[in-house]
mmCIF file of C-alpha atoms in Angstrom:
data_model
loop_
_atom_site.group_PDB
_atom_site.id
_atom_site.type_symbol
_atom_site.label_atom_id
_atom_site.label_comp_id
_atom_site.label_asym_id
_atom_site.label_seq_id
_atom_site.Cartn_x
_atom_site.Cartn_y
_atom_site.Cartn_z
ATOM 1 C CA MET A 137 13.382 -12.218 10.927
ATOM 2 C CA HIS A 138 13.953 -10.841 7.441
ATOM 3 C CA ILE A 139 16.370 -7.953 6.990
ATOM 4 C CA ILE A 140 14.946 -6.049 4.013
ATOM 5 C CA PRO A 141 17.141 -3.295 2.534
ATOM 6 C CA VAL A 142 15.429 -0.336 0.902
ATOM 7 C CA ILE A 143 15.740 1.281 -2.522
ATOM 8 C CA ASP A 144 13.961 4.621 -3.037
ATOM 9 C CA ILE A 145 13.835 5.446 -6.761
ATOM 10 C CA LYS A 146 13.174 8.842 -8.273
ATOM 11 C CA GLY A 147 13.967 9.740 -11.871
ATOM 12 C CA ASN A 148 15.601 6.337 -12.448
ATOM 13 C CA ILE A 149 18.171 6.847 -9.685
ATOM 14 C CA ALA A 150 18.380 5.726 -6.067
ATOM 15 C CA VAL A 151 17.830 8.626 -3.673
ATOM 16 C CA HIS A 152 18.168 9.195 0.051
ATOM 17 C CA GLY A 153 14.727 9.453 1.585
ATOM 18 C CA LYS A 154 14.149 11.540 4.684
ATOM 19 C CA SER A 155 10.909 12.237 6.558
ATOM 20 C CA GLY A 156 8.774 12.020 3.414
ATOM 21 C CA MET A 157 10.054 15.353 2.026
ATOM 22 C CA ARG A 158 10.369 13.852 -1.448
ATOM 23 C CA SER A 159 10.961 17.058 -3.396
ATOM 24 C CA LYS A 160 14.231 17.444 -1.467
ATOM 25 C CA TYR A 161 15.557 13.906 -1.897
ATOM 26 C CA GLN A 162 19.128 13.774 -3.208
ATOM 27 C CA PRO A 163 20.998 11.027 -5.108
ATOM 28 C CA LEU A 164 22.047 8.273 -2.765
ATOM 29 C CA LYS A 165 25.591 8.075 -1.436
ATOM 30 C CA SER A 166 26.343 4.729 0.134
ATOM 31 C CA VAL A 167 29.323 2.905 1.606
ATOM 32 C CA ILE A 168 28.194 -0.305 -0.120
ATOM 33 C CA CYS A 169 27.701 1.017 -3.665
ATOM 34 C CA GLU A 170 29.773 3.463 -5.677
ATOM 35 C CA THR A 171 26.864 4.835 -7.714
ATOM 36 C CA SER A 172 23.201 5.798 -7.275
ATOM 37 C CA ASP A 173 22.163 3.259 -9.920
ATOM 38 C CA PRO A 174 19.300 1.205 -8.393
ATOM 39 C CA ILE A 175 20.380 -1.938 -10.237
ATOM 40 C CA CYS A 176 23.925 -1.676 -8.892
ATOM 41 C CA LEU A 177 22.543 -1.053 -5.412
ATOM 42 C CA ALA A 178 20.271 -4.102 -5.607
ATOM 43 C CA LYS A 179 23.243 -6.202 -6.739
ATOM 44 C CA SER A 180 25.258 -4.933 -3.777
ATOM 45 C CA TYR A 181 22.442 -5.941 -1.449
ATOM 46 C CA LYS A 182 22.324 -9.416 -2.972
ATOM 47 C CA GLU A 183 26.098 -9.803 -2.688
ATOM 48 C CA LYS A 184 25.741 -9.062 1.031
ATOM 49 C CA GLY A 185 23.212 -11.885 1.359
ATOM 50 C CA SER A 186 19.850 -10.159 0.892
ATOM 51 C CA GLU A 187 17.013 -12.349 -0.358
ATOM 52 C CA MET A 188 14.505 -9.506 -0.710
ATOM 53 C CA VAL A 189 14.459 -5.741 -1.268
ATOM 54 C CA TYR A 190 11.822 -3.094 -0.633
ATOM 55 C CA ILE A 191 11.458 -0.638 -3.513
ATOM 56 C CA ALA A 192 9.557 2.646 -3.357
ATOM 57 C CA ASP A 193 8.834 4.152 -6.771
ATOM 58 C CA LEU A 194 8.613 7.759 -5.628
ATOM 59 C CA ASP A 195 7.563 9.098 -9.016
ATOM 60 C CA ALA A 196 4.595 6.720 -9.073
ATOM 61 C CA ILE A 197 3.741 7.494 -5.447
ATOM 62 C CA CYS A 198 3.756 11.233 -6.203
ATOM 63 C CA GLY A 199 1.829 10.824 -9.489
ATOM 64 C CA GLU A 200 4.763 12.084 -11.559
ATOM 65 C CA GLY A 201 5.394 9.116 -13.874
ATOM 66 C CA ASP A 202 7.003 5.840 -12.886
ATOM 67 C CA ASN A 203 10.157 3.737 -12.940
ATOM 68 C CA PHE A 204 8.494 0.455 -13.827
ATOM 69 C CA ASN A 205 10.843 -0.563 -16.642
ATOM 70 C CA LEU A 206 13.862 -0.092 -14.401
ATOM 71 C CA ILE A 207 12.205 -1.983 -11.557
ATOM 72 C CA LYS A 208 11.376 -4.845 -13.931
ATOM 73 C CA ASN A 209 15.101 -5.163 -14.688
ATOM 74 C CA ILE A 210 15.838 -5.774 -11.019
ATOM 75 C CA ASP A 211 14.927 -9.379 -11.694
ATOM 76 C CA PHE A 212 17.695 -11.142 -9.780
ATOM 77 C CA ILE A 213 16.263 -10.638 -6.287
ATOM 78 C CA ASN A 214 12.773 -10.832 -4.786
ATOM 79 C CA LYS A 215 11.028 -7.471 -4.478
ATOM 80 C CA ILE A 216 8.212 -5.876 -2.550
ATOM 81 C CA VAL A 217 7.215 -2.715 -4.387
ATOM 82 C CA ASP A 218 5.308 0.414 -3.368
ATOM 83 C CA ALA A 219 4.264 2.135 -6.583
ATOM 84 C CA GLY A 220 1.559 4.409 -5.223
ATOM 85 C CA ILE A 221 -1.354 2.098 -5.998
ATOM 86 C CA LYS A 222 -4.710 3.857 -5.801
ATOM 87 C CA THR A 223 -7.096 1.581 -7.706
ATOM 88 C CA ARG A 224 -7.388 -1.989 -9.011
ATOM 89 C CA GLU A 225 -6.262 -0.749 -12.419
ATOM 90 C CA ASP A 226 -3.053 0.517 -10.807
ATOM 91 C CA LEU A 227 -2.534 -2.819 -9.064
ATOM 92 C CA GLU A 228 -2.902 -4.817 -12.261
ATOM 93 C CA ARG A 229 -0.526 -2.479 -14.108
ATOM 94 C CA VAL A 230 2.118 -2.787 -11.409
ATOM 95 C CA ARG A 231 1.801 -6.567 -11.371
ATOM 96 C CA GLU A 232 2.652 -6.684 -15.066
ATOM 97 C CA TYR A 233 6.149 -5.473 -14.166
ATOM 98 C CA LEU A 234 6.689 -7.839 -11.240
ATOM 99 C CA ASN A 235 8.153 -11.336 -11.254
ATOM 100 C CA LYS A 236 6.411 -14.395 -9.853
ATOM 101 C CA ASN A 237 7.834 -14.082 -6.340
ATOM 102 C CA ASP A 238 7.461 -10.295 -6.095
ATOM 103 C CA LYS A 239 4.619 -8.573 -4.268
ATOM 104 C CA ALA A 240 2.883 -5.253 -4.747
ATOM 105 C CA ILE A 241 2.394 -3.052 -1.703
ATOM 106 C CA ILE A 242 -0.986 -1.523 -0.984
ATOM 107 C CA ALA A 243 -0.159 1.618 0.992
ATOM 108 C CA THR A 244 -2.622 3.701 2.969
ATOM 109 C CA GLU A 245 -0.871 6.907 1.878
ATOM 110 C CA THR A 246 -2.094 6.586 -1.713
ATOM 111 C CA LEU A 247 -4.904 4.005 -1.668
ATOM 112 C CA ILE A 248 -8.367 5.075 -2.816
ATOM 113 C CA ASP A 249 -10.098 1.715 -3.373
ATOM 114 C CA LYS A 250 -9.919 0.316 0.148
ATOM 115 C CA GLU A 251 -11.303 -3.050 -1.002
ATOM 116 C CA LEU A 252 -7.802 -3.768 -2.308
ATOM 117 C CA ILE A 253 -6.712 -4.230 1.302
ATOM 118 C CA SER A 254 -8.487 -7.605 1.116
ATOM 119 C CA GLU A 255 -6.638 -8.659 -2.043
ATOM 120 C CA LYS A 256 -4.603 -11.889 -2.113
ATOM 121 C CA ASN A 257 -0.817 -11.968 -2.522
ATOM 122 C CA ILE A 258 -0.086 -8.393 -1.491
ATOM 123 C CA ILE A 259 1.549 -6.529 1.359
ATOM 124 C CA VAL A 260 -0.299 -3.751 3.169
ATOM 125 C CA SER A 261 1.646 -0.702 4.346
ATOM 126 C CA LEU A 262 0.309 1.219 7.329
ATOM 127 C CA ASP A 263 1.760 4.640 6.545
ATOM 128 C CA PHE A 264 2.083 6.879 9.589
ATOM 129 C CA LYS A 265 3.106 10.512 9.617
ATOM 130 C CA ASP A 266 3.497 12.447 12.866
ATOM 131 C CA GLY A 267 1.980 9.459 14.646
ATOM 132 C CA LYS A 268 -1.208 9.388 12.548
ATOM 133 C CA LEU A 269 -2.170 6.724 10.011
ATOM 134 C CA LEU A 270 -2.689 8.379 6.646
ATOM 135 C CA ASN A 271 -6.226 8.250 5.159
ATOM 136 C CA TYR A 272 -7.634 5.342 7.201
ATOM 137 C CA THR A 273 -7.942 4.108 10.750
ATOM 138 C CA VAL A 274 -5.859 1.193 11.963
ATOM 139 C CA GLU A 275 -9.036 -0.655 12.934
ATOM 140 C CA GLU A 276 -10.432 -0.163 9.429
ATOM 141 C CA VAL A 277 -7.349 -1.685 7.798
ATOM 142 C CA LEU A 278 -7.082 -4.581 10.236
ATOM 143 C CA GLY A 279 -10.758 -5.335 9.686
ATOM 144 C CA LEU A 280 -10.241 -5.718 5.935
ATOM 145 C CA VAL A 281 -6.841 -7.355 5.593
ATOM 146 C CA ARG A 282 -6.622 -11.098 5.057
ATOM 147 C CA LYS A 283 -5.045 -13.288 7.692
ATOM 148 C CA ASP A 284 -1.340 -13.820 6.977
ATOM 149 C CA THR A 285 -1.044 -10.801 4.635
ATOM 150 C CA PRO A 286 2.112 -9.017 5.847
ATOM 151 C CA LEU A 287 1.676 -5.555 7.327
ATOM 152 C CA ILE A 288 4.374 -2.883 7.200
ATOM 153 C CA ILE A 289 4.402 -0.362 10.029
ATOM 154 C CA LEU A 290 6.006 2.542 8.181
ATOM 155 C CA ASP A 291 6.827 5.640 10.198
ATOM 156 C CA ILE A 292 7.333 8.081 7.318
ATOM 157 C CA SER A 293 8.317 10.907 9.656
ATOM 158 C CA SER A 294 11.283 8.833 10.849
ATOM 159 C CA VAL A 295 12.483 7.593 7.451
ATOM 160 C CA GLY A 296 16.120 8.512 6.870
ATOM 161 C CA THR A 297 16.528 10.195 10.266
ATOM 162 C CA GLY A 298 18.190 7.397 12.212
ATOM 163 C CA ARG A 299 16.398 8.598 15.318
ATOM 164 C CA GLY A 300 15.208 5.160 16.377
ATOM 165 C CA ILE A 301 12.089 3.103 15.890
ATOM 166 C CA ASN A 302 8.713 4.194 17.259
ATOM 167 C CA MET A 303 8.172 1.599 19.985
ATOM 168 C CA LYS A 304 4.834 3.056 21.042
ATOM 169 C CA LEU A 305 3.486 2.705 17.510
ATOM 170 C CA ILE A 306 4.864 -0.797 17.060
ATOM 171 C CA ASN A 307 3.456 -2.045 20.361
ATOM 172 C CA MET A 308 0.058 -0.564 19.544
ATOM 173 C CA ILE A 309 -0.144 -2.427 16.220
ATOM 174 C CA LEU A 310 1.120 -5.669 17.750
ATOM 175 C CA LYS A 311 -1.560 -5.479 20.422
ATOM 176 C CA LEU A 312 -4.333 -4.846 17.906
ATOM 177 C CA ASN A 313 -3.095 -7.411 15.399
ATOM 178 C CA LYS A 314 -2.956 -10.223 17.976
ATOM 179 C CA GLY A 315 -0.640 -12.345 15.829
ATOM 180 C CA LYS A 316 -3.011 -12.444 12.854
ATOM 181 C CA ASN A 317 -0.529 -11.033 10.333
ATOM 182 C CA PRO A 318 3.251 -10.961 9.868
ATOM 183 C CA ILE A 319 4.594 -7.536 10.866
ATOM 184 C CA TYR A 320 7.401 -5.590 9.186
ATOM 185 C CA VAL A 321 8.821 -2.355 10.620
ATOM 186 C CA GLY A 322 10.311 0.550 8.682
ATOM 187 C CA GLY A 323 11.498 4.072 9.437
ATOM 188 C CA GLY A 324 14.122 5.397 11.808
ATOM 189 C CA ILE A 325 16.325 2.321 12.351
ATOM 190 C CA ARG A 326 19.266 3.775 14.292
ATOM 191 C CA ASP A 327 21.589 0.813 14.698
ATOM 192 C CA ILE A 328 21.696 -2.892 15.471
ATOM 193 C CA THR A 329 20.030 -2.226 18.835
ATOM 194 C CA ASP A 330 16.786 -1.292 17.050
ATOM 195 C CA ILE A 331 16.976 -4.487 15.016
ATOM 196 C CA GLU A 332 17.459 -6.466 18.221
ATOM 197 C CA LYS A 333 14.396 -4.757 19.746
ATOM 198 C CA CYS A 334 12.305 -5.786 16.747
ATOM 199 C CA TYR A 335 13.642 -9.324 16.885
ATOM 200 C CA ASN A 336 12.796 -9.628 20.568
ATOM 201 C CA LEU A 337 9.260 -8.405 19.881
ATOM 202 C CA GLY A 338 8.758 -11.167 17.311
ATOM 203 C CA ILE A 339 8.732 -8.771 14.339
ATOM 204 C CA ASP A 340 8.935 -10.693 11.045
ATOM 205 C CA GLY A 341 10.898 -8.192 8.975
ATOM 206 C CA VAL A 342 12.770 -4.886 9.252
ATOM 207 C CA LEU A 343 13.213 -2.334 6.452
ATOM 208 C CA VAL A 344 16.664 -0.754 6.610
ATOM 209 C CA GLY A 345 18.220 1.941 4.420
ATOM 210 C CA THR A 346 20.103 4.906 5.872
ATOM 211 C CA ALA A 347 21.904 2.920 8.593
ATOM 212 C CA ILE A 348 23.321 0.603 5.912
ATOM 213 C CA HIS A 349 24.421 3.435 3.638
ATOM 214 C CA ARG A 350 26.160 5.290 6.473
ATOM 215 C CA GLY A 351 27.968 2.145 7.548
ATOM 216 C CA VAL A 352 26.280 2.088 10.958
ATOM 217 C CA ILE A 353 24.853 -1.354 10.208
ATOM 218 C CA ASP A 354 26.797 -4.074 8.416
ATOM 219 C CA LEU A 355 24.159 -5.664 6.185
ATOM 220 C CA GLU A 356 25.969 -8.964 5.818
ATOM 221 C CA GLU A 357 26.462 -9.205 9.581
ATOM 222 C CA VAL A 358 22.839 -8.554 10.544
ATOM 223 C CA ILE A 359 21.538 -10.937 7.895
ATOM 224 C CA LYS A 360 23.703 -13.722 9.315
ATOM 225 C CA LYS A 361 22.632 -12.873 12.863
ATOM 226 C CA PHE A 362 18.879 -12.411 12.471
ATOM 227 C CA GLU A 363 17.575 -14.044 9.285
ATOM 228 C CA LYS A 364 15.799 -17.358 9.695
ATOM 229 C CA PHE A 365 14.090 -19.023 6.753
#
C-alpha cells in the first residue's frame, strides 16, 4: 500500500487544508519542515522515503490562477496533481507542466466534461462532501472509468480534521468497484490505526497530511511498515 503525503498549495505556499473551507486555509506549520515552502516540504517527504506526493493546486481548483510553475519545479519526486480540471483543454495544459511519471487528477468537484473520466493515464477523484459525491453519481463515474485507473475516495468534509476515515463510504465504494480499480483513500486520517484499517481492507494507497504535520504519524515509519512495490 502506498503512503502518499499531501501538499495543498495556495499562493505559492503550502497551506493547512481543513474541511474544504479554502478561504480560511493558513500557511502550513509542520514538524517535518521548518517552512511552508512546497518545494522544501516535498524534499522533506522524499527524505522520509516517499516515492509519490499528492498535490492540490487550490488556486486552480478555485479558478483563481494557478501554481503550475512551482509544481513543475517539484521534479524530484513523482506527483499526482489535482489542478481543478474542467475540460480537455485544462487537462492538456496541466499535462504540459507534469513529468513523465506524474499523473493528472480528474476530480468530480470541478469536472465539466465527464468524458475525461474515460481518459488514459489519469487518476479519478471521487470528491465527497457531507457524504454526497459532488456533481455526479458514483454509478455514473464507475460506468465511465477505465479498468485499472486509480480512484481516490476523498472525503473533503474530513480533510484536516483528524476525525478518522469514513468506513461506511469506503466500504460502499469497494463493494461497487468489485476490484476493478485501485483505490486510494484521503481525508480524516487520525493515526496509524486508520492506515492499518485501510491496509486490511486491501486499499492501494492512503493520502496523509495533517497527521504527519502534527507528529501523530511518523512518515518514515509507516512507509517502512506498509509500502510494498
